[in-house]
Coordinates of C-alpha atoms in Angstrom, one line a residue:
Chain A
M1 CA 0.8 -11.2 -42.4
R2 CA 3.1 -9.9 -40.6
H3 CA 1.8 -8.0 -37.7
L4 CA 3.9 -5.2 -35.6
I5 CA 2.9 -3.6 -32.4
I6 CA 5.7 -0.9 -31.3
G7 CA 4.5 -0.8 -27.7
T8 CA 5.2 -3.8 -25.0
G9 CA 2.4 -2.8 -22.0
P10 CA -0.6 -4.8 -21.1
A11 CA -1.8 -3.1 -24.8
G12 CA 0.5 -4.8 -27.5
V13 CA 0.7 -7.8 -25.0
I14 CA -3.1 -8.3 -25.3
A15 CA -2.8 -6.8 -29.0
A16 CA -0.2 -9.9 -30.0
E17 CA -1.9 -12.6 -27.6
T18 CA -5.3 -11.7 -29.3
L19 CA -3.3 -11.9 -32.9
R20 CA -2.0 -14.9 -31.8
G21 CA -5.2 -16.2 -30.6
H22 CA -6.9 -16.1 -34.4
D23 CA -4.1 -16.8 -36.5
S24 CA -1.8 -19.5 -35.7
E25 CA 0.7 -18.2 -38.9
A26 CA 1.0 -14.4 -38.8
E27 CA 4.7 -12.8 -37.6
I28 CA 4.0 -10.9 -34.3
L29 CA 6.9 -8.5 -33.7
L30 CA 6.1 -7.0 -30.4
L31 CA 9.1 -3.7 -30.7
G32 CA 10.1 -1.8 -26.6
D33 CA 12.2 0.5 -25.6
E34 CA 13.0 -0.1 -22.3
P35 CA 15.4 -2.9 -21.2
E36 CA 13.8 -5.4 -19.5
T37 CA 10.9 -8.0 -19.8
P38 CA 7.3 -6.5 -20.7
Y39 CA 6.1 -5.5 -16.7
S40 CA 3.4 -2.9 -15.5
R41 CA 3.3 0.3 -14.0
M42 CA 0.3 -0.2 -12.1
A43 CA 2.9 -2.3 -10.1
L44 CA 5.8 -0.2 -10.0
P45 CA 4.6 1.1 -6.8
Y46 CA 3.9 -2.3 -5.8
L47 CA 7.1 -3.3 -5.9
L48 CA 9.0 0.3 -4.5
A49 CA 7.2 -0.9 -1.3
N50 CA 9.0 -4.1 -1.1
N51 CA 5.5 -5.8 -1.7
V52 CA 6.6 -7.4 -4.9
G53 CA 10.3 -8.2 -6.9
E54 CA 10.7 -7.7 -10.0
T55 CA 9.2 -10.9 -11.8
G56 CA 5.6 -9.3 -9.5
T57 CA 6.1 -6.1 -11.8
Y58 CA 6.2 -8.5 -15.5
L59 CA 2.5 -8.1 -17.3
R60 CA 3.7 -12.5 -17.6
P61 CA 5.1 -14.1 -15.0
D62 CA 5.5 -17.0 -17.6
P63 CA 9.4 -16.3 -19.1
K64 CA 8.6 -19.2 -22.3
H65 CA 5.3 -17.3 -22.2
F66 CA 6.5 -15.3 -25.8
Q67 CA 8.7 -17.3 -27.3
A68 CA 5.6 -20.5 -26.8
R69 CA 3.2 -17.6 -28.4
R70 CA 6.0 -17.6 -30.8
I71 CA 5.7 -13.7 -30.7
Q72 CA 9.0 -12.0 -31.5
V73 CA 9.6 -9.0 -28.2
Q74 CA 12.5 -6.3 -29.7
R75 CA 13.9 -4.1 -28.3
G76 CA 14.3 -0.7 -30.2
R77 CA 12.6 3.0 -30.4
A78 CA 10.7 4.3 -33.8
A79 CA 11.4 7.4 -34.8
S80 CA 9.1 7.1 -38.2
V81 CA 6.7 5.7 -39.4
D82 CA 6.0 5.0 -43.4
S83 CA 2.4 3.8 -43.9
Q84 CA 2.5 4.4 -48.0
A85 CA 5.7 2.1 -47.6
H86 CA 4.1 -0.4 -44.9
T87 CA 7.5 0.6 -43.0
V88 CA 8.5 1.6 -39.3
T89 CA 12.7 3.4 -38.9
L90 CA 14.0 2.5 -35.9
E91 CA 16.9 5.2 -34.2
Q92 CA 19.5 2.6 -34.9
G93 CA 18.1 3.4 -38.7
E94 CA 17.6 -0.4 -38.3
Q95 CA 13.7 -0.3 -41.0
L96 CA 10.6 -3.0 -39.7
D97 CA 8.1 -3.6 -42.7
Y98 CA 4.5 -4.1 -42.0
D99 CA 1.2 -5.2 -43.1
R100 CA -0.6 -4.4 -39.5
L101 CA 0.8 -2.0 -37.5
L102 CA -0.5 -1.7 -33.8
I103 CA 0.8 2.0 -32.3
A104 CA 0.6 0.9 -28.8
T105 CA 3.6 4.0 -27.5
G106 CA 1.5 5.2 -23.7
S107 CA 2.6 7.3 -22.3
H108 CA 5.5 9.7 -21.3
T109 CA 6.3 11.7 -18.4
V110 CA 5.7 15.6 -18.2
K111 CA 7.8 17.8 -16.5
P112 CA 6.7 21.4 -14.9
P113 CA 8.8 24.3 -16.9
I114 CA 10.1 25.3 -14.1
P115 CA 14.6 26.1 -12.9
G116 CA 15.9 23.0 -11.4
M117 CA 13.9 20.6 -12.9
D118 CA 17.1 18.8 -14.0
L119 CA 19.0 18.9 -10.6
D120 CA 20.5 15.7 -9.1
G121 CA 17.6 14.0 -6.5
I122 CA 14.7 14.2 -8.5
E123 CA 12.9 11.8 -10.2
N124 CA 10.0 10.7 -12.3
C125 CA 8.3 7.5 -11.5
W126 CA 6.9 5.8 -14.6
T127 CA 9.4 3.2 -15.6
L128 CA 11.3 0.6 -13.9
A129 CA 14.3 2.7 -14.1
D130 CA 12.9 4.9 -12.0
A131 CA 11.9 2.9 -9.4
R132 CA 14.8 1.7 -9.3
A133 CA 16.3 5.2 -8.9
I134 CA 13.6 5.9 -6.1
A135 CA 14.2 2.6 -4.6
Q136 CA 17.6 3.3 -3.6
R137 CA 17.4 7.6 -2.7
A138 CA 14.3 7.1 -0.2
Q139 CA 15.2 5.5 2.3
P140 CA 13.3 5.8 6.2
G141 CA 13.0 9.3 7.3
Q142 CA 14.3 10.6 4.2
Q143 CA 12.5 14.3 3.7
V144 CA 10.7 13.6 0.9
V145 CA 9.2 15.8 -1.5
L146 CA 5.9 14.8 -4.1
M147 CA 5.2 16.7 -6.7
G148 CA 1.4 15.7 -8.3
A149 CA -0.9 14.2 -6.2
G150 CA -3.0 13.5 -8.7
F151 CA -3.9 9.1 -9.8
I152 CA 0.0 8.7 -10.6
G153 CA 1.3 10.6 -7.3
C154 CA -1.4 9.3 -5.1
I155 CA 0.0 5.6 -5.5
V156 CA 3.5 6.0 -4.8
L157 CA 2.2 8.5 -2.6
E158 CA 1.3 5.3 -1.0
A159 CA 4.9 3.5 -1.3
L160 CA 7.1 5.6 0.1
V161 CA 5.7 6.5 3.6
A162 CA 5.8 2.3 3.4
R163 CA 9.8 3.3 3.0
G164 CA 8.9 5.6 5.3
V165 CA 10.7 8.4 4.6
A166 CA 9.3 12.2 5.6
L167 CA 7.0 13.5 3.0
T168 CA 5.3 16.5 1.6
V169 CA 3.2 16.8 -0.9
V170 CA 2.0 19.4 -3.4
E171 CA -0.4 19.1 -5.8
R172 CA -0.8 23.0 -8.5
E173 CA -5.3 22.1 -8.2
P174 CA -7.2 23.2 -5.6
R175 CA -7.5 18.8 -4.0
M176 CA -6.3 15.8 -3.8
V177 CA -6.8 13.4 -7.1
P178 CA -9.0 16.3 -9.0
R179 CA -9.6 14.0 -12.1
M180 CA -11.0 11.6 -10.3
M181 CA -13.2 13.2 -7.2
D182 CA -15.1 16.0 -6.6
Q183 CA -14.8 18.7 -3.7
N184 CA -15.8 16.0 -0.7
G185 CA -13.5 13.5 -1.6
G186 CA -10.5 15.4 -2.3
E187 CA -10.9 17.5 1.2
L188 CA -11.3 13.4 3.1
L189 CA -8.0 12.0 1.3
K190 CA -6.3 15.5 2.4
R191 CA -7.4 15.0 6.3
W192 CA -6.9 12.0 6.1
C193 CA -3.4 11.6 4.2
E194 CA -2.5 14.5 7.4
S195 CA -3.9 12.2 10.0
K196 CA -1.1 9.6 8.8
G197 CA 1.3 12.0 9.7
V198 CA 2.3 13.4 5.1
R199 CA 1.4 17.0 4.4
V200 CA 0.3 18.3 2.0
H201 CA -0.1 21.0 0.4
T202 CA -2.5 21.8 -2.6
G203 CA -3.4 25.1 -4.8
T204 CA 0.0 25.9 -3.9
Q205 CA 3.1 24.6 -6.8
V206 CA 6.5 24.4 -6.8
D207 CA 8.6 27.3 -8.9
A208 CA 11.6 26.5 -8.5
I209 CA 14.5 24.0 -7.0
K210 CA 17.4 24.6 -5.9
A211 CA 20.3 23.1 -4.6
D212 CA 22.1 23.5 -1.2
P213 CA 25.0 21.8 -0.8
E214 CA 23.5 19.0 1.2
R215 CA 19.3 19.0 0.2
L216 CA 17.2 20.1 -2.6
S217 CA 14.9 23.1 -2.2
L218 CA 11.9 24.4 -3.1
T219 CA 10.2 27.4 -3.8
L220 CA 6.7 27.2 -3.3
G221 CA 3.7 29.2 -4.7
D222 CA 2.7 30.7 -1.9
G223 CA 6.1 31.3 -0.9
G224 CA 6.7 28.5 1.5
M225 CA 9.7 26.4 1.5
L226 CA 10.4 23.0 1.3
E227 CA 13.2 20.8 1.8
A228 CA 14.0 17.4 0.3
D229 CA 16.4 15.0 0.7
L230 CA 13.9 13.4 -3.0
V231 CA 12.2 14.7 -5.4
V232 CA 9.4 12.7 -6.5
C233 CA 7.7 14.2 -9.4
A234 CA 4.4 12.7 -11.0
T235 CA 2.6 16.3 -12.5
G236 CA 1.2 15.0 -15.6
V237 CA 1.7 11.9 -18.8
R238 CA 1.0 13.2 -22.5
P239 CA 0.7 10.7 -24.9
N240 CA 3.8 9.1 -27.2
I241 CA 3.2 10.4 -30.5
A242 CA 6.1 12.7 -31.8
F243 CA 7.4 10.0 -34.0
L244 CA 4.1 9.9 -36.0
E245 CA 5.3 13.4 -36.4
G246 CA 5.2 14.6 -41.0
S247 CA 3.0 10.5 -40.8
G248 CA -0.2 11.6 -42.0
I249 CA -1.6 10.0 -39.2
E250 CA -4.6 11.8 -37.8
T251 CA -3.3 13.4 -34.0
D252 CA -4.8 15.5 -31.2
V253 CA -4.3 15.0 -27.3
G254 CA -3.5 10.9 -28.4
I255 CA -3.6 8.5 -31.9
L256 CA -7.7 9.6 -33.2
V257 CA -9.0 6.0 -34.1
D258 CA -12.8 4.8 -34.9
E259 CA -14.3 2.6 -33.3
H260 CA -12.3 -0.6 -34.7
L261 CA -9.5 1.2 -33.4
R262 CA -8.0 2.8 -36.3
T263 CA -6.1 5.4 -36.8
S264 CA -5.9 7.5 -40.5
A265 CA -3.8 5.6 -42.1
P266 CA -4.5 2.8 -43.8
D267 CA -3.7 -0.8 -42.0
V268 CA -2.5 1.3 -38.9
Y269 CA -4.1 1.0 -35.4
A270 CA -3.5 2.4 -32.3
A271 CA -4.6 1.3 -28.6
G272 CA -4.0 2.1 -24.3
D273 CA -2.7 5.2 -23.5
V274 CA -1.0 6.3 -26.8
A275 CA -4.5 6.3 -28.8
Q276 CA -7.8 8.6 -27.9
G277 CA -11.0 6.9 -28.8
P278 CA -14.8 5.7 -28.4
V279 CA -16.1 6.4 -25.2
F280 CA -18.9 5.3 -23.8
N281 CA -21.5 8.0 -23.6
G282 CA -21.2 8.9 -27.5
G283 CA -19.6 12.6 -26.3
Q284 CA -15.5 13.5 -27.9
R285 CA -13.3 11.1 -28.7
E286 CA -10.7 10.7 -25.5
V287 CA -8.3 9.9 -24.4
H288 CA -8.6 7.1 -20.9
A289 CA -5.1 6.1 -19.9
I290 CA -6.6 3.5 -17.9
Q291 CA -5.6 -0.1 -18.1
P292 CA -8.4 -1.6 -18.4
T293 CA -8.8 0.7 -21.1
A294 CA -5.7 -0.9 -22.6
G295 CA -6.9 -4.1 -22.7
D296 CA -9.4 -3.7 -24.3
H297 CA -8.4 -1.8 -26.9
G298 CA -5.3 -3.6 -27.7
Q299 CA -8.3 -6.7 -28.1
V300 CA -11.0 -5.0 -30.4
A301 CA -8.2 -3.5 -31.8
A302 CA -6.0 -6.5 -32.7
L303 CA -9.3 -8.7 -33.9
N304 CA -9.8 -6.0 -36.6
M305 CA -6.0 -6.1 -37.3
A306 CA -6.7 -10.1 -38.2
G307 CA -10.0 -9.5 -40.0
V308 CA -12.4 -10.3 -37.1
D309 CA -14.3 -7.6 -38.1
T310 CA -15.5 -6.3 -34.1
V311 CA -16.7 -2.8 -32.6
Y312 CA -15.3 -1.5 -29.2
G313 CA -18.5 0.4 -27.0
G314 CA -16.4 2.6 -26.4
S315 CA -14.0 2.8 -23.4
L316 CA -15.4 3.9 -19.3
A317 CA -13.0 6.2 -17.2
I318 CA -13.1 4.2 -14.0
N319 CA -10.4 5.0 -11.2
V320 CA -9.2 3.0 -8.3
L321 CA -6.8 4.3 -5.2
N322 CA -5.6 3.1 -2.4
T323 CA -4.0 5.8 -0.7
L324 CA -2.5 4.6 2.8
G325 CA -5.5 1.9 3.4
L326 CA -8.6 4.9 2.5
I327 CA -9.8 3.2 -0.7
S328 CA -11.4 5.8 -3.4
S329 CA -12.9 4.9 -6.8
S330 CA -14.7 6.9 -8.8
F331 CA -16.6 6.5 -12.3
G332 CA -18.1 8.0 -15.4
Q333 CA -19.1 10.9 -15.9
W334 CA -19.1 11.5 -11.7
Q335 CA -19.1 15.6 -11.9
G336 CA -22.7 15.0 -13.0
V337 CA -24.8 15.7 -16.1
P338 CA -26.6 19.0 -17.6
G339 CA -30.5 18.4 -16.1
G340 CA -29.3 15.3 -14.5
D341 CA -30.0 14.2 -10.6
S342 CA -27.7 13.8 -8.4
A343 CA -27.4 12.2 -4.5
S344 CA -24.9 12.1 -2.1
A345 CA -23.5 10.5 1.8
L346 CA -21.0 12.0 3.3
N347 CA -19.5 10.5 7.0
G348 CA -16.6 12.9 7.3
E349 CA -15.9 11.8 10.6
E350 CA -15.4 7.6 9.4
F351 CA -14.0 9.3 6.2
K352 CA -16.9 7.4 3.8
Y353 CA -18.1 8.7 0.8
L354 CA -20.8 8.2 -2.0
R355 CA -21.5 10.4 -4.4
L356 CA -24.0 9.4 -7.1
E357 CA -24.8 11.2 -10.7
F358 CA -28.6 10.3 -12.6
D359 CA -29.0 11.1 -16.9
G360 CA -32.5 10.8 -15.7
D361 CA -32.8 6.9 -14.6
F362 CA -30.1 5.5 -15.2
L363 CA -26.6 6.3 -13.6
V364 CA -23.8 7.9 -15.8
G365 CA -21.6 7.6 -13.0
A366 CA -20.3 7.8 -9.7
I367 CA -17.2 8.6 -6.4
G368 CA -17.1 6.4 -3.5
L369 CA -14.9 6.5 -0.7
G370 CA -14.0 3.9 1.9
L371 CA -16.2 1.5 -0.1
T372 CA -14.7 -1.8 -1.5
Q373 CA -17.3 -4.6 -1.4
Q374 CA -19.1 -4.9 -4.5
V375 CA -18.1 -1.6 -5.7
G376 CA -18.3 -3.0 -10.3
I377 CA -21.7 -3.3 -10.2
L378 CA -21.5 0.8 -10.5
R379 CA -19.5 0.1 -13.4
G380 CA -21.9 -2.2 -14.5
L381 CA -25.3 -0.2 -14.2
I382 CA -23.9 2.6 -15.4
Q383 CA -22.6 0.6 -19.1
T384 CA -25.2 -1.7 -19.3
R385 CA -27.4 1.0 -18.5
V386 CA -29.3 -0.4 -16.5
N387 CA -33.2 1.3 -15.9
L388 CA -33.6 1.5 -12.6
G389 CA -36.8 2.8 -12.7
Q390 CA -38.3 3.2 -9.0
W391 CA -35.3 2.1 -7.9
K392 CA -33.6 6.1 -8.3
K393 CA -35.9 7.2 -6.2
E394 CA -34.9 5.1 -3.3
L395 CA -31.4 6.0 -4.3
L396 CA -31.6 9.8 -4.4
R397 CA -32.8 9.5 0.0
D398 CA -30.1 6.4 0.2
P399 CA -27.4 6.1 -2.4
H400 CA -26.1 3.0 0.0
Q401 CA -28.6 1.2 -1.4
I402 CA -26.5 0.9 -4.3
V403 CA -25.9 -2.8 -3.6
H404 CA -29.7 -3.5 -3.7
A405 CA -30.7 -2.0 -6.9
Y406 CA -28.3 -3.3 -8.7
L407 CA -29.8 -6.9 -7.9
E408 CA -34.0 -5.5 -8.0
C409 CA -33.0 -5.1 -11.7
N410 CA -31.4 -7.4 -12.3
T411 CA -33.4 -10.5 -11.6
S412 CA -36.6 -8.1 -12.7
A413 CA -35.2 -7.3 -16.4
E414 CA -34.3 -11.0 -16.9
A415 CA -37.6 -12.2 -15.2
A416 CA -39.2 -9.8 -18.2
A417 CA -36.7 -10.8 -20.9
Chain B
M1 CA -16.2 -23.4 -18.7
Q2 CA -17.3 -26.3 -17.3
K3 CA -19.5 -24.9 -13.4
A4 CA -20.9 -22.0 -12.1
L5 CA -23.5 -21.6 -9.5
L6 CA -27.0 -21.2 -9.5
I7 CA -28.6 -19.6 -7.7
D8 CA -32.6 -19.3 -7.3
P9 CA -33.4 -17.3 -5.4
E10 CA -37.1 -18.1 -4.0
K11 CA -36.1 -20.9 -2.6
C12 CA -33.2 -18.6 -0.6
T13 CA -34.3 -17.8 3.1
S14 CA -31.5 -16.1 3.8
C15 CA -30.2 -18.6 6.9
L16 CA -26.8 -17.4 6.1
Q17 CA -25.4 -20.8 5.7
C18 CA -23.7 -20.5 2.9
E19 CA -22.1 -16.7 4.0
L20 CA -20.6 -19.4 7.1
A21 CA -19.1 -22.7 5.3
C22 CA -17.3 -20.2 2.5
S23 CA -15.8 -17.6 4.7
H24 CA -14.6 -20.9 6.4
Q25 CA -12.8 -22.9 3.8
H26 CA -10.9 -19.9 2.7
T27 CA -10.6 -18.3 5.5
G28 CA -10.3 -21.3 8.1
M29 CA -13.3 -19.6 10.2
F30 CA -16.8 -18.8 10.4
N31 CA -16.6 -15.0 9.5
P32 CA -19.5 -14.0 7.0
V33 CA -17.5 -10.3 6.1
Q34 CA -14.8 -12.7 4.3
S35 CA -17.8 -14.8 2.4
R36 CA -17.6 -14.9 -1.6
I37 CA -20.6 -14.9 -1.4
R38 CA -23.5 -12.1 0.4
V39 CA -26.9 -12.6 1.0
F40 CA -29.1 -9.0 0.3
E41 CA -31.9 -9.4 2.6
F42 CA -34.9 -7.3 0.7
E43 CA -38.2 -6.2 2.9
H44 CA -36.4 -6.2 6.3
G45 CA -35.2 -10.7 5.1
A46 CA -38.6 -11.0 3.5
R47 CA -37.2 -11.5 0.5
A48 CA -32.9 -12.0 -0.2
I49 CA -30.7 -12.9 -3.0
P50 CA -27.3 -15.0 -2.6
Y51 CA -24.5 -12.8 -4.7
T52 CA -21.4 -14.2 -6.1
C53 CA -19.7 -14.4 -9.5
T54 CA -20.7 -16.6 -12.7
Q55 CA -17.4 -17.0 -13.4
C56 CA -18.6 -15.0 -16.5
E57 CA -17.0 -15.7 -20.6
A58 CA -16.4 -12.6 -20.3
A59 CA -13.7 -12.3 -17.5
W60 CA -13.7 -8.9 -16.8
C61 CA -11.7 -9.1 -13.9
L62 CA -9.1 -11.4 -15.6
H63 CA -8.7 -9.1 -18.6
A64 CA -8.3 -6.3 -15.7
C65 CA -5.5 -7.8 -14.2
P66 CA -2.4 -6.3 -14.6
V67 CA 0.2 -8.8 -13.8
Q68 CA -2.1 -11.6 -14.6
A69 CA -2.4 -13.2 -11.1
I70 CA -6.3 -13.6 -11.7
T71 CA -5.8 -17.2 -14.3
V72 CA -8.6 -19.7 -15.2
N73 CA -8.7 -23.4 -13.6
A74 CA -8.6 -25.6 -15.9
A75 CA -10.7 -28.5 -14.6
T76 CA -13.7 -25.5 -13.1
G77 CA -13.0 -23.1 -15.4
A78 CA -13.1 -21.1 -12.5
K79 CA -11.9 -17.7 -12.6
Q80 CA -8.8 -17.5 -9.5
V81 CA -7.1 -14.9 -8.0
D82 CA -3.4 -16.1 -7.5
A83 CA -3.3 -14.7 -3.7
D84 CA 0.6 -13.9 -4.1
R85 CA 0.5 -12.6 -7.3
C86 CA -1.7 -10.1 -6.2
V87 CA 0.3 -7.0 -6.0
G88 CA -3.5 -5.3 -4.7
C89 CA -3.9 -3.1 -7.5
K90 CA -7.5 -2.8 -6.8
V91 CA -8.6 -2.4 -10.6
C92 CA -10.1 -5.4 -11.1
T93 CA -12.7 -4.6 -8.5
V94 CA -13.9 -1.4 -10.6
A95 CA -13.7 -3.9 -13.7
C96 CA -15.9 -6.7 -13.3
P97 CA -19.4 -4.9 -13.9
Y98 CA -20.9 -7.5 -11.5
G99 CA -19.2 -6.1 -8.3
T100 CA -18.0 -10.0 -7.2
I101 CA -14.4 -9.5 -6.8
N102 CA -13.7 -7.5 -3.9
Y103 CA -10.6 -6.1 -2.1
E104 CA -9.9 -7.3 1.4
A105 CA -7.9 -5.1 4.1
H106 CA -6.6 -7.5 5.8
T107 CA -4.4 -8.9 3.6
G108 CA -4.6 -6.2 0.9
K109 CA -5.7 -8.4 -1.4
V110 CA -8.5 -9.8 -3.9
A111 CA -10.8 -12.2 -3.6
K112 CA -13.8 -14.1 -5.9
C113 CA -15.7 -16.9 -5.4
D114 CA -12.8 -20.2 -6.6
L115 CA -15.5 -22.6 -6.9
C116 CA -14.2 -24.9 -4.3
G117 CA -11.7 -26.6 -6.6
G118 CA -14.7 -28.1 -7.9
E119 CA -16.9 -28.2 -4.4
P120 CA -19.2 -25.0 -3.9
Q121 CA -19.2 -25.2 0.5
C122 CA -22.0 -22.8 -0.4
A123 CA -24.2 -25.2 -2.2
V124 CA -23.0 -27.5 0.1
A125 CA -24.0 -25.6 3.2
C126 CA -27.6 -24.2 1.8
P127 CA -30.3 -25.8 2.8
T128 CA -33.2 -25.3 1.2
G129 CA -30.9 -25.6 -3.0
A130 CA -31.8 -21.8 -3.5
I131 CA -27.6 -22.8 -4.3
T132 CA -26.7 -25.5 -7.0
V133 CA -24.5 -25.8 -9.1
S134 CA -24.8 -26.5 -12.7
D135 CA -24.7 -25.4 -16.1
P136 CA -23.4 -21.4 -16.4
D137 CA -25.2 -21.2 -18.8
T138 CA -28.3 -21.3 -16.7
A139 CA -27.2 -18.7 -13.8
T140 CA -29.2 -16.2 -13.4
H141 CA -27.0 -12.1 -13.0
A142 CA -25.5 -12.4 -16.1
I143 CA -25.5 -10.0 -18.5
N144 CA -25.5 -10.6 -21.7
P145 CA -21.9 -9.2 -22.2
L146 CA -23.0 -7.3 -25.4
L147 CA -24.4 -4.9 -23.5
L148 CA -20.9 -3.8 -22.2
G149 CA -19.7 -3.6 -26.1
R150 CA -17.8 -5.8 -26.5
G151 CA -19.1 -6.5 -30.0
A152 CA -17.9 -10.5 -31.7
T153 CA -15.5 -10.5 -28.7
A154 CA -17.8 -11.9 -26.2

């Protein structure tokens, strides 16, 4: 049995390890297109902040990790897949055949289509090479403009401030991290950042960038102008699916996969940020480009590839972010559901916020700001569908009783069982 | 997995000796805020539930870690954080459905119960036997991983 995995991110690496765990004989080839030891993009901001060195970003610290598991790591970029012939052709022309294929190609960054984006001094923060380039330019006192205050932008924000630059953030949406924070949360984050000396423009975008002799000059949609020594672009990412054109593998935003992480083509699976798969609450398939989903996808896909029939229970959107010391987290359907109930506790002065969303007696979503203790139980309550019963009334009154509700509901559930 | 804490809330008097012992073991100070076991009181202290990691088989924290900073202690089975390797991304804190791995702002890392290398100090300190060291299969608060949709992977 020959397993080919395209992509050396968490989904690909965990899949390779899982395959080896279930089949000591199989050939396992892990294909990656970056000239690096498999590393975590999650860790790049900590590299930029000088908290860790490059080895600290590696997915597996042991240099012999892959060799010891007889996982062959090869450099190359897939150009096309022929799912009938069971072959993958690389950009250099080499052809690889497979019995089972896992596509875990992740995402690529998308730059906004505005004049000047290809100028020198504009960097993404997505790859290890990007991080090296930013580290070279982002020196203390330099003027840096960060385009995009989404999840990735906000992680980068923290690292840039740690490097001592003078930072201005521009976010097109009306609030920071719009896909994980509501208006209250976004406002608190913005006020917090401003109190730490970061200038934040929301509800406007960079319309054009020009090169002055010394610096970059940015024109904003609201008419404002900014100058920058360095522009870091974090305006979004998209799944890497272009190479699948003509392959017959069905795609939408990402590669469509079923509850076994199978694509529409036989013997082809997809996992991680590139996969558009089942979600926990049974709605439309979605791309949940988060680390826990990548890990779960990689594991479940590999089990099925190895012949261990495994059904994936669906992913839940969970995120956690540290913005200059203010910790925010969001879980599931934090926007609420039709006919559901909502509870929130906001303390703007202390930058604390907790919002809970219910569907009947079940928690379906949550937002937390300034909370670091026992936050995982929000996932537990949502994903194990704990019937809150009497506790729901209590939580509507005081959302901070959430740990107590969790402990009581779980203890009594066991007593009943 | 060899060891886990067995918690019997019925026997807990909320004396908080466990929190003191845990914080002392891990930080050298008696500071319950830094304890990895926490006692939650109900009805104004009439009842209490000591709560910490069950070293669950699913090991959500370990699988969620992007840089392999959480590993299994071969001797005790504890899932333990390698503080040198932890970058502080906190993904484990939202991935653990029990909420028993937490971020500590003063270290910039996460912390969780590590069973103190095999001799959990909370259990040693507990005067009523509410916390003992036991077979993990009988530990309380264990959520069936099947409910989380892991199916055959559990």
